Short mmCIF file of C-alpha atoms in Angstrom, two decimals:
data_model
loop_
_atom_site.label_atom_id
_atom_site.label_comp_id
_atom_site.label_asym_id
_atom_site.label_seq_id
_atom_site.Cartn_x
_atom_site.Cartn_y
_atom_site.Cartn_z
CA MET A 6 91.45 128.87 121.13
CA SER A 7 89.83 126.80 123.82
CA THR A 8 91.99 125.12 126.41
CA ASN A 9 89.78 122.03 126.07
CA GLN A 10 92.27 120.28 123.81
CA PRO A 11 91.75 116.62 122.88
CA ALA A 12 93.80 114.38 125.12
CA PRO A 13 96.24 111.73 123.89
CA ALA A 14 95.02 108.24 123.23
CA ALA A 15 95.54 106.95 126.73
CA ALA A 16 93.39 109.61 128.42
CA ASP A 17 90.95 108.62 131.13
CA GLY A 18 87.30 108.26 130.21
CA ALA A 19 87.88 106.28 127.02
CA ASP A 20 88.19 102.56 126.35
CA HIS A 21 91.37 101.60 124.51
CA ALA A 22 92.80 98.21 123.74
CA GLY A 23 96.38 98.10 124.95
CA GLY A 24 98.74 101.04 125.39
CA ALA A 25 99.40 104.01 123.19
CA PRO A 26 99.98 103.02 119.53
CA ASP A 27 103.54 103.12 118.16
CA ALA A 28 104.60 104.88 114.95
CA ARG A 29 103.81 101.89 112.73
CA GLN A 30 100.35 101.49 114.23
CA LEU A 31 99.63 105.21 113.89
CA ARG A 32 100.60 105.06 110.22
CA ALA A 33 98.25 102.12 109.68
CA VAL A 34 95.43 103.97 111.46
CA LEU A 35 95.97 107.08 109.31
CA ILE A 36 95.94 105.07 106.08
CA ALA A 37 92.78 103.21 107.14
CA VAL A 38 90.77 106.33 107.96
CA CYS A 39 92.00 108.19 104.85
CA VAL A 40 90.99 105.28 102.60
CA ALA A 41 87.56 105.29 104.27
CA LEU A 42 87.30 109.06 103.79
CA MET A 43 88.28 108.74 100.13
CA ALA A 44 85.44 106.26 99.57
CA VAL A 45 82.93 108.77 100.97
CA ILE A 46 84.37 111.75 99.07
CA ALA A 47 84.55 109.87 95.76
CA SER A 48 80.82 109.13 95.99
CA VAL A 49 79.88 112.79 96.47
CA SER A 50 80.84 113.94 92.98
CA GLY A 51 81.18 110.71 91.00
CA LEU A 52 77.68 110.54 89.50
CA ASN A 53 77.81 114.14 88.26
CA VAL A 54 79.69 112.98 85.17
CA ALA A 55 77.03 110.35 84.37
CA GLN A 56 73.84 112.41 84.35
CA PRO A 57 73.01 111.77 80.66
CA ASP A 58 73.69 108.03 81.08
CA LEU A 59 71.38 107.80 84.10
CA ALA A 60 68.59 109.59 82.26
CA VAL A 61 68.83 107.19 79.30
CA GLU A 62 69.26 104.02 81.40
CA PHE A 63 66.23 104.62 83.62
CA GLY A 64 64.14 106.80 81.30
CA ALA A 65 64.32 109.36 84.10
CA SER A 66 63.60 113.06 84.09
CA GLN A 67 66.26 115.61 84.96
CA ALA A 68 64.58 116.11 88.35
CA THR A 69 64.83 112.38 89.10
CA VAL A 70 68.47 112.30 88.04
CA LEU A 71 69.24 115.22 90.33
CA TRP A 72 67.55 113.40 93.21
CA ILE A 73 69.68 110.32 92.53
CA ILE A 74 72.74 112.54 92.86
CA ASN A 75 71.61 114.86 95.66
CA ILE A 76 69.92 112.40 98.03
CA TYR A 77 73.36 111.08 99.02
CA THR A 78 74.70 114.52 99.95
CA LEU A 79 71.47 115.50 101.69
CA THR A 80 71.40 112.35 103.85
CA LEU A 81 75.11 112.60 104.61
CA ALA A 82 74.89 116.22 105.76
CA ALA A 83 71.70 115.68 107.81
CA LEU A 84 73.07 112.76 109.84
CA LEU A 85 76.65 113.88 110.45
CA LEU A 86 76.06 115.53 113.83
CA PRO A 87 73.74 112.86 115.33
CA LEU A 88 75.84 109.90 114.17
CA GLY A 89 79.09 111.60 115.15
CA ALA A 90 77.74 112.02 118.69
CA ILE A 91 76.46 108.43 118.78
CA GLY A 92 79.90 107.23 117.69
CA ASP A 93 81.46 109.02 120.66
CA ARG A 94 79.14 107.10 122.99
CA LEU A 95 78.94 103.63 121.43
CA GLY A 96 82.54 103.39 120.28
CA ARG A 97 84.30 104.90 117.29
CA LYS A 98 85.64 101.63 115.86
CA PRO A 99 82.25 99.83 115.86
CA MET A 100 80.63 102.87 114.26
CA LEU A 101 83.34 103.04 111.57
CA ILE A 102 83.08 99.31 110.80
CA THR A 103 79.27 99.39 110.67
CA GLY A 104 79.34 102.44 108.43
CA LEU A 105 81.78 100.79 106.01
CA VAL A 106 79.59 97.67 105.77
CA VAL A 107 76.42 99.71 105.15
CA PHE A 108 78.23 101.92 102.64
CA GLY A 109 79.72 98.96 100.75
CA VAL A 110 76.42 97.05 100.50
CA ALA A 111 74.57 100.19 99.40
CA GLY A 112 77.21 100.96 96.78
CA ALA A 113 77.01 97.45 95.32
CA THR A 114 73.20 97.71 95.25
CA ALA A 115 73.40 101.05 93.42
CA GLY A 116 75.75 99.58 90.82
CA LEU A 117 73.25 96.80 90.10
CA ALA A 118 70.07 98.91 90.45
CA PRO A 119 67.37 97.95 87.90
CA SER A 120 65.35 101.14 88.32
CA ALA A 121 65.56 104.75 89.43
CA ASP A 122 63.59 103.97 92.60
CA VAL A 123 66.06 101.30 93.67
CA MET A 124 68.92 103.64 92.83
CA ILE A 125 67.48 106.44 94.99
CA GLY A 126 67.01 104.01 97.89
CA ALA A 127 70.55 102.71 97.54
CA ARG A 128 71.98 106.22 97.42
CA LEU A 129 70.02 107.15 100.55
CA LEU A 130 71.48 104.11 102.33
CA SER A 131 74.93 105.07 101.07
CA GLY A 132 74.44 108.50 102.64
CA ILE A 133 73.61 106.89 106.00
CA GLY A 134 76.75 104.78 105.82
CA ALA A 135 78.83 107.77 104.80
CA ALA A 136 77.49 109.79 107.75
CA MET A 137 78.65 107.00 110.06
CA ILE A 138 82.11 106.98 108.46
CA MET A 139 83.06 110.59 107.80
CA PRO A 140 82.99 112.15 111.30
CA ILE A 141 84.57 109.06 112.83
CA THR A 142 87.61 109.22 110.53
CA LEU A 143 88.68 112.58 111.95
CA ALA A 144 87.58 111.68 115.49
CA VAL A 145 89.81 108.59 115.38
CA ILE A 146 92.77 110.83 114.51
CA THR A 147 92.12 113.38 117.23
CA SER A 148 91.49 110.71 119.88
CA THR A 149 94.36 108.39 118.90
CA PHE A 150 97.31 110.52 117.78
CA PRO A 151 99.49 112.20 120.43
CA GLU A 152 99.53 115.98 120.36
CA GLU A 153 102.93 116.27 118.65
CA GLU A 154 101.75 114.05 115.76
CA ARG A 155 98.14 115.20 115.52
CA GLY A 156 98.69 118.26 113.33
CA LYS A 157 100.53 116.29 110.65
CA ALA A 158 97.82 113.61 110.62
CA ILE A 159 95.05 116.21 110.33
CA GLY A 160 97.03 117.78 107.46
CA VAL A 161 96.93 114.47 105.57
CA TRP A 162 93.22 114.08 106.35
CA THR A 163 92.38 117.58 105.07
CA GLY A 164 94.42 116.98 101.92
CA VAL A 165 92.39 113.87 101.18
CA ALA A 166 89.13 115.68 102.01
CA GLY A 167 90.00 118.61 99.74
CA GLY A 168 91.74 116.90 96.83
CA GLY A 169 89.95 113.56 97.01
CA GLY A 170 86.83 114.92 95.36
CA ILE A 171 88.80 116.04 92.31
CA LEU A 172 90.57 112.69 92.08
CA GLY A 173 87.23 110.93 92.41
CA MET A 174 85.76 112.99 89.56
CA PHE A 175 88.72 112.13 87.32
CA LEU A 176 88.48 108.40 87.96
CA SER A 177 84.69 108.53 87.53
CA ALA A 178 84.99 110.33 84.20
CA ALA A 179 87.55 107.76 83.05
CA LEU A 180 85.23 104.88 83.94
CA VAL A 181 82.27 106.48 82.17
CA ASP A 182 84.35 107.12 79.05
CA VAL A 183 85.85 103.63 78.76
CA ALA A 184 83.12 101.47 80.32
CA SER A 185 79.72 102.18 81.88
CA TRP A 186 78.31 104.41 84.62
CA ARG A 187 77.70 101.27 86.68
CA TYR A 188 81.46 100.89 87.08
CA LEU A 189 81.48 104.16 89.01
CA PHE A 190 80.60 102.21 92.15
CA ILE A 191 83.56 99.85 91.87
CA LEU A 192 86.00 102.45 93.24
CA PRO A 193 84.08 103.48 96.41
CA VAL A 194 83.05 99.88 97.16
CA ALA A 195 86.64 98.67 96.72
CA LEU A 196 87.92 101.48 98.94
CA ALA A 197 85.31 100.59 101.57
CA VAL A 198 86.40 96.93 101.53
CA VAL A 199 90.08 97.89 101.91
CA ALA A 200 89.28 100.37 104.68
CA LEU A 201 87.14 97.76 106.46
CA ALA A 202 89.96 95.19 106.44
CA MET A 203 92.44 97.77 107.73
CA ALA A 204 90.06 99.20 110.34
CA VAL A 205 89.31 95.78 111.85
CA ARG A 206 93.02 95.12 112.24
CA SER A 207 94.53 98.55 112.96
CA VAL A 208 92.06 101.11 114.34
CA PRO A 209 91.87 101.15 118.16
CA ASN A 210 88.50 101.56 119.78
CA SER A 211 87.68 104.56 121.92
CA ARG A 212 84.44 105.68 123.47
CA GLU A 213 83.30 108.17 126.05
CA HIS A 214 81.07 107.87 129.11
CA PRO A 215 79.08 111.12 129.38
CA ASP A 216 77.02 111.69 132.52
CA HIS A 217 73.95 112.92 130.64
CA PRO A 218 71.51 111.21 128.22
CA PHE A 219 71.76 111.55 124.46
CA ASP A 220 70.10 114.72 123.11
CA THR A 221 67.58 112.99 120.84
CA VAL A 222 65.42 116.09 120.30
CA GLY A 223 68.49 118.17 119.47
CA ALA A 224 69.68 115.50 117.03
CA LEU A 225 66.33 115.52 115.23
CA ALA A 226 66.24 119.33 115.14
CA SER A 227 69.77 119.47 113.70
CA ALA A 228 68.82 116.95 110.98
CA VAL A 229 65.69 118.91 110.01
CA THR A 230 67.69 122.16 109.93
CA VAL A 231 70.34 120.73 107.64
CA VAL A 232 67.83 119.01 105.33
CA GLY A 233 65.73 122.17 105.01
CA LEU A 234 68.59 124.55 104.29
CA ILE A 235 70.56 122.31 101.94
CA PHE A 236 67.34 121.40 100.12
CA VAL A 237 66.82 125.12 99.46
CA LEU A 238 70.37 125.53 98.14
CA GLN A 239 70.01 122.49 95.86
CA GLU A 240 66.50 123.14 94.58
CA GLY A 241 66.50 126.96 94.46
CA PRO A 242 68.62 127.27 91.29
CA GLU A 243 66.65 124.50 89.59
CA HIS A 244 63.04 125.44 90.45
CA GLY A 245 63.37 129.10 91.41
CA TRP A 246 64.01 130.83 94.71
CA SER A 247 60.35 131.86 95.04
CA ALA A 248 58.89 128.41 94.28
CA PRO A 249 56.58 127.04 97.03
CA ALA A 250 58.85 124.05 97.71
CA THR A 251 61.89 126.31 98.04
CA LEU A 252 60.15 128.73 100.41
CA THR A 253 58.74 125.85 102.47
CA GLY A 254 62.17 124.29 102.81
CA LEU A 255 63.62 127.63 103.87
CA ALA A 256 60.93 128.18 106.51
CA VAL A 257 61.28 124.67 107.92
CA GLY A 258 65.09 124.90 107.99
CA LEU A 259 65.15 128.31 109.68
CA LEU A 260 62.51 127.43 112.28
CA ALA A 261 64.24 124.16 113.12
CA GLY A 262 67.57 125.98 113.32
CA VAL A 263 66.23 128.56 115.76
CA PHE A 264 64.67 125.80 117.87
CA PHE A 265 67.98 123.88 117.85
CA VAL A 266 70.01 126.90 119.01
CA VAL A 267 67.55 127.79 121.79
CA ARG A 268 67.39 124.21 123.00
CA GLU A 269 71.16 123.73 122.99
CA LEU A 270 71.65 126.97 124.92
CA ARG A 271 69.24 125.72 127.58
CA ARG A 272 70.91 122.31 127.86
CA GLY A 273 74.39 123.77 128.29
CA ASP A 274 76.97 121.02 128.85
CA ALA A 275 74.35 118.33 128.09
CA ALA A 276 73.72 119.71 124.59
CA LEU A 277 74.47 117.79 121.42
CA LEU A 278 76.50 120.82 120.31
CA ASP A 279 77.34 123.52 122.82
CA VAL A 280 76.66 126.56 120.64
CA ARG A 281 78.23 128.81 123.29
CA LEU A 282 81.62 127.62 122.02
CA PHE A 283 81.09 129.65 118.85
CA ARG A 284 82.04 132.69 120.93
CA GLU A 285 85.59 131.37 120.88
CA ARG A 286 87.90 132.41 118.10
CA GLY A 287 89.01 128.91 117.19
CA LEU A 288 85.64 127.32 116.55
CA ALA A 289 84.08 130.37 114.88
CA GLY A 290 87.14 131.21 112.77
CA GLY A 291 87.74 127.62 111.65
CA SER A 292 84.08 127.07 110.76
CA ILE A 293 83.72 130.31 108.80
CA THR A 294 86.98 129.67 106.95
CA LEU A 295 86.00 126.15 105.88
CA LEU A 296 82.49 127.29 104.92
CA THR A 297 83.95 129.98 102.67
CA LEU A 298 86.80 127.93 101.20
CA PHE A 299 84.62 124.99 100.21
CA GLY A 300 81.95 127.35 98.91
CA VAL A 301 84.43 129.10 96.66
CA GLN A 302 85.98 125.80 95.54
CA ALA A 303 82.59 124.34 94.63
CA GLY A 304 81.66 127.55 92.83
CA ILE A 305 84.89 127.38 90.84
CA PHE A 306 84.05 123.87 89.67
CA VAL A 307 80.66 125.14 88.46
CA VAL A 308 82.60 127.63 86.34
CA LEU A 309 85.49 125.43 85.24
CA PHE A 310 83.61 122.50 83.74
CA PRO A 311 81.55 124.54 81.24
CA PHE A 312 84.75 126.44 80.36
CA PHE A 313 86.64 123.22 79.62
CA GLN A 314 83.81 121.44 77.83
CA ALA A 315 81.80 124.17 76.06
CA VAL A 316 84.42 126.87 75.54
CA LEU A 317 87.50 124.71 74.93
CA GLY A 318 85.59 121.69 73.58
CA TRP A 319 87.24 119.15 75.88
CA SER A 320 85.83 115.78 76.97
CA GLY A 321 84.71 115.11 80.53
CA LEU A 322 87.84 113.02 81.17
CA LEU A 323 90.21 115.71 79.91
CA SER A 324 88.29 118.35 81.86
CA THR A 325 88.74 116.49 85.14
CA LEU A 326 92.39 115.79 84.32
CA ALA A 327 92.87 119.56 83.97
CA LEU A 328 91.92 119.93 87.66
CA MET A 329 94.72 117.63 88.84
CA PRO A 330 97.36 120.39 89.27
CA MET A 331 95.01 122.22 91.64
CA ALA A 332 94.31 119.01 93.59
CA ALA A 333 98.03 118.19 93.80
CA ALA A 334 98.86 121.67 95.08
CA MET A 335 96.08 121.48 97.66
CA MET A 336 97.07 118.06 98.98
CA THR A 337 100.77 118.94 99.14
CA THR A 338 100.34 122.20 101.04
CA SER A 339 97.81 120.60 103.42
CA GLY A 340 100.68 118.42 104.58
CA LEU A 341 103.04 121.41 104.89
CA ALA A 342 100.56 123.58 106.80
CA PRO A 343 101.12 122.07 110.30
CA ALA A 344 104.86 122.78 110.21
CA LEU A 345 104.26 126.30 108.94
CA ALA A 346 101.61 126.88 111.62
CA ALA A 347 104.08 125.74 114.29
CA ARG A 348 106.56 128.27 112.96
CA ILE A 349 104.42 131.37 112.37
CA GLY A 350 101.12 130.53 114.11
CA SER A 351 97.73 129.19 113.01
CA ARG A 352 96.13 132.56 112.32
CA SER A 353 99.07 133.73 110.18
CA THR A 354 99.05 130.46 108.24
CA MET A 355 95.29 130.70 107.65
CA ALA A 356 95.57 134.35 106.59
CA THR A 357 98.42 133.55 104.20
CA GLY A 358 96.42 130.75 102.60
CA ILE A 359 93.30 132.89 102.29
CA ALA A 360 95.32 135.70 100.66
CA LEU A 361 96.85 133.26 98.15
CA ALA A 362 93.44 131.75 97.34
CA GLY A 363 92.00 135.23 96.81
CA ALA A 364 94.94 136.11 94.58
CA GLY A 365 94.25 132.96 92.56
CA LEU A 366 90.64 134.04 91.99
CA ALA A 367 91.83 137.50 90.94
CA LEU A 368 94.32 135.96 88.49
CA MET A 369 91.59 133.86 86.93
CA ALA A 370 89.34 136.91 86.61
CA LEU A 371 92.07 139.08 85.10
CA ILE A 372 93.69 136.85 82.48
CA VAL A 373 91.02 134.30 81.52
CA SER A 374 90.04 134.34 77.85
CA ALA A 375 88.55 131.96 75.33
CA ASP A 376 91.59 132.33 73.08
CA GLY A 377 94.06 131.96 75.97
CA GLY A 378 92.61 128.58 76.86
CA TYR A 379 93.90 126.48 79.74
CA LEU A 380 97.09 128.45 80.27
CA SER A 381 95.07 131.57 81.02
CA ILE A 382 93.60 129.95 84.14
CA LEU A 383 96.36 127.57 85.28
CA PRO A 384 98.29 130.14 87.41
CA GLY A 385 95.10 131.09 89.24
CA MET A 386 94.18 127.43 89.81
CA LEU A 387 97.61 126.70 91.30
CA ALA A 388 97.47 129.72 93.61
CA MET A 389 93.96 128.72 94.68
CA GLY A 390 95.07 125.15 95.42
CA ILE A 391 98.09 126.27 97.44
CA GLY A 392 96.04 128.77 99.41
CA MET A 393 93.28 126.31 100.22
CA GLY A 394 95.77 123.70 101.35
CA LEU A 395 97.44 126.12 103.74
CA SER A 396 94.11 127.29 105.19
CA MET A 397 92.21 124.02 105.58
CA THR A 398 94.48 122.21 108.03
CA PRO A 399 94.74 124.92 110.73
CA SER A 400 91.01 125.60 110.30
CA THR A 401 90.20 121.94 110.95
CA GLU A 402 92.56 121.88 113.94
CA ALA A 403 90.88 125.02 115.29
CA ILE A 404 87.49 123.27 115.22
CA THR A 405 88.59 119.95 116.73
CA GLY A 406 90.75 121.71 119.32
CA SER A 407 87.84 123.83 120.54
CA LEU A 408 85.75 120.88 121.72
CA PRO A 409 86.79 118.51 124.52
CA ARG A 410 87.95 115.00 123.85
CA GLU A 411 84.62 113.38 124.66
CA ARG A 412 82.97 115.46 121.89
CA GLN A 413 85.44 114.69 119.07
CA GLY A 414 82.79 112.90 117.03
CA VAL A 415 80.65 116.02 117.24
CA ALA A 416 83.66 118.24 116.46
CA SER A 417 84.47 116.16 113.40
CA ALA A 418 80.83 116.18 112.30
CA LEU A 419 80.66 119.96 112.69
CA ASN A 420 83.75 120.24 110.50
CA ASP A 421 82.09 118.05 107.86
CA VAL A 422 78.70 119.80 108.01
CA THR A 423 80.47 123.12 107.50
CA ARG A 424 82.11 121.76 104.36
CA GLU A 425 78.80 120.43 103.01
CA PHE A 426 77.01 123.72 103.65
CA GLY A 427 79.83 125.65 102.03
CA THR A 428 79.74 123.43 98.95
CA ALA A 429 75.98 123.80 98.51
CA LEU A 430 76.15 127.55 99.12
CA GLY A 431 79.01 128.08 96.67
CA VAL A 432 77.31 126.11 93.89
CA ALA A 433 74.06 128.04 94.36
CA LEU A 434 75.51 131.55 94.63
CA LEU A 435 78.49 131.52 92.26
CA GLY A 436 76.48 129.43 89.80
CA ALA A 437 73.71 132.05 89.89
CA LEU A 438 76.23 134.87 89.37
CA LEU A 439 77.76 133.06 86.41
CA SER A 440 74.36 132.47 84.80
CA ALA A 441 73.24 136.07 85.33
CA GLY A 442 76.50 137.45 83.96
CA TYR A 443 76.34 135.17 80.93
CA ARG A 444 72.74 136.12 80.07
CA SER A 445 73.46 139.81 80.49
CA ALA A 446 76.52 139.62 78.24
CA ILE A 447 75.02 137.50 75.46
CA ASP A 448 71.86 139.59 75.10
CA GLY A 449 73.86 142.31 73.38
CA ARG A 450 75.55 139.84 71.01
CA LEU A 451 72.50 138.19 69.44
CA ASP A 452 71.61 140.79 66.80
CA GLY A 453 70.66 139.05 63.58
CA VAL A 454 70.56 135.56 65.13
CA PRO A 455 67.29 133.66 64.49
CA ARG A 456 64.89 133.99 67.41
CA ASP A 457 64.71 130.27 68.29
CA ALA A 458 68.49 129.95 68.28
CA ALA A 459 68.84 133.15 70.34
CA ASP A 460 66.40 131.84 72.96
CA THR A 461 68.35 128.59 73.16
CA ALA A 462 71.64 130.46 73.45
CA ARG A 463 70.38 132.43 76.47
CA ALA A 464 69.93 129.17 78.42
CA GLY A 465 73.68 128.55 78.67
CA VAL A 466 76.96 128.33 76.81
CA ALA A 467 76.61 124.60 76.05
CA ASN A 468 73.13 125.17 74.62
CA ALA A 469 74.43 128.05 72.49
CA VAL A 470 77.33 126.05 71.05
CA GLU A 471 75.00 123.18 70.20
CA ALA A 472 72.41 125.49 68.61
CA ALA A 473 75.02 127.33 66.57
CA GLY A 474 75.29 124.47 64.10
CA GLY A 475 71.74 125.10 62.86
CA THR A 476 72.05 128.84 62.27
CA GLY A 477 73.80 128.73 58.89
CA PRO A 478 75.91 131.86 58.32
CA HIS A 479 75.49 132.86 61.98
CA ALA A 480 77.03 129.63 63.36
CA ARG A 481 80.54 130.87 63.95
CA GLU A 482 79.35 134.24 65.22
CA LEU A 483 76.92 132.69 67.72
CA ALA A 484 79.44 130.18 69.05
CA GLN A 485 82.06 132.90 69.55
CA ALA A 486 79.52 135.22 71.19
CA ALA A 487 78.54 132.45 73.63
CA ARG A 488 82.16 131.73 74.56
CA GLU A 489 82.97 135.39 75.12
CA SER A 490 79.78 135.90 77.14
CA PHE A 491 80.67 132.94 79.32
CA VAL A 492 84.06 134.50 80.03
CA ASP A 493 82.29 137.74 81.00
CA GLY A 494 80.08 135.81 83.42
CA TRP A 495 83.16 133.97 84.70
CA GLN A 496 84.85 137.24 85.55
CA GLN A 497 81.83 138.48 87.51
CA ALA A 498 81.71 135.26 89.55
CA MET A 499 85.46 135.35 90.22
CA TRP A 500 85.42 138.98 91.36
CA ALA A 501 82.58 138.14 93.72
CA GLY A 502 84.76 135.36 95.09
CA VAL A 503 87.65 137.82 95.53
CA VAL A 504 85.41 140.11 97.59
CA VAL A 505 84.29 137.19 99.78
CA MET A 506 87.88 136.05 100.32
CA GLY A 507 88.92 139.60 101.14
CA GLY A 508 86.25 139.79 103.81
CA LEU A 509 87.37 136.43 105.20
CA PHE A 510 90.99 137.61 105.27
CA LEU A 511 90.09 140.66 107.33
CA TYR A 512 87.92 138.58 109.66
CA ILE A 513 90.71 136.08 110.35
CA LEU A 514 93.21 138.87 111.00
CA ALA A 515 90.81 140.38 113.53
CA ARG A 516 89.08 137.34 115.03
CA GLY A 517 90.98 134.25 113.90
CA PRO A 518 92.61 131.75 116.29
CA LYS A 519 95.28 133.46 118.35
CA ASP A 520 98.84 132.79 117.23
CA THR A 521 100.97 131.17 119.88
CA VAL A 522 104.71 131.86 119.97
CA PRO A 523 106.50 128.51 120.00
CA ALA A 524 109.54 127.93 122.13
CA ALA A 525 112.96 128.14 120.52
CA GLY A 526 113.34 124.37 120.36
CA THR A 527 109.90 124.00 118.83
CA ARG A 528 110.65 126.67 116.24
CA ALA A 529 113.84 124.86 115.25
CA GLU A 530 112.01 121.55 114.95
CA ALA A 531 109.26 123.14 112.87
CA ALA A 532 111.80 124.81 110.60
CA GLU A 533 113.63 121.52 110.13
CA ALA A 534 110.35 119.69 109.37
CA LEU A 535 109.34 122.36 106.87
CA SER A 536 112.68 122.34 105.06
CA SER A 537 112.79 118.54 104.88
CA ARG A 538 109.49 118.26 103.00
#
């Protein structure tokens, strides 16, 4: 790992009000940034549960509904790096406060939107606000907390980042079930208001004074790269990987990415992101681990929701509630990971978590069945949650610890961009594997089923279950065939995930952050901290 570790809060080159914060102030800072992060995370997945309601309310097509949902993620991912770097220069507290105001106003506008066009505009503005908030939350931690407290704080942050999305989906589903989709914006807006009040009072300001101008061209190139590539991952499954729009997005994203890398190499220390640092184990290993973990997690959600709703017949609220054990395991072990890393080393902790997550995928592939229901996947979900929690915190620390203190906004943004890319990649690839496996399996189970119903059944398990009611004597047979075919597709997707996690495990063992051997006193303190949790 790089020796360019972030300095404590009182380091030279930053503006701070007063001396180093005490324990009470640090706790208030951590709560403030985690509440702000939860507002951003809750808005990523919240509208997914309201797609039918949005279509009916605005008379919108499925493509328009998807843009309402995806424009937020696309804007957020595109602006993370530029706004993270600007926050380092202008001041992290002003950037956080401005972002919370923009995010809150945009969220309220979305909740009151009279048309799809207004909704898309409000969601785009929400994405801008979120991109101002998200990298600053982690940068505030790394620039404020002293070294001995930083790992624990990052563990809490990663737990919120990983489990917050699941909690947001549950609360969103509950609001849609008992009220209206418009109430979905109450939670993120309320969280933004609370975070704003706490940030004004508790978060210290810090800013850096670099001796080179802002890399405007690099910022634009990074935004175009992210927009192009994530657009491809979002639109490819919907419109086809060979569609003109998909291929254009891929070409634009790749060309902009190559230009960005070449430019940043030439600028060296004046670059927006010094890509030479990816030669170091910490930055490369942490980034690849988070990319893979969030990709696999997102892919699992693509598999789990149809299983709960179409195979088991559960409501959206019950389906999201079923994910809570996984979220709880992830958030708990994220907090335990720093103490374990201090005891056995970051690389060993990451490898242990990756192995557990891979074992969870294998369990889900081996014992899942339509008849076995929820209990056939619960052990795998728990193992996956524990493994991800153990891996995420040291991976995040590896990224932030590889960049110097004056680049912590960029480091935090890189961490967030990696997560967003992983999520989009996992949804696209594991979702495609699931669909292909399902279609392959159900084709051999449609003998005797009317042609129209068979064509509908090939589109997906939910379509098949709905169409089964109109097939007379074939209804039960078709519904059962669809459920079993979905499980077959599930198993293919999970085994693909196991292979990916196996490759990641070997990579981390060979090229992960180097384990450091703590001193005897440090080992004793780590052991005591671990046993007291």
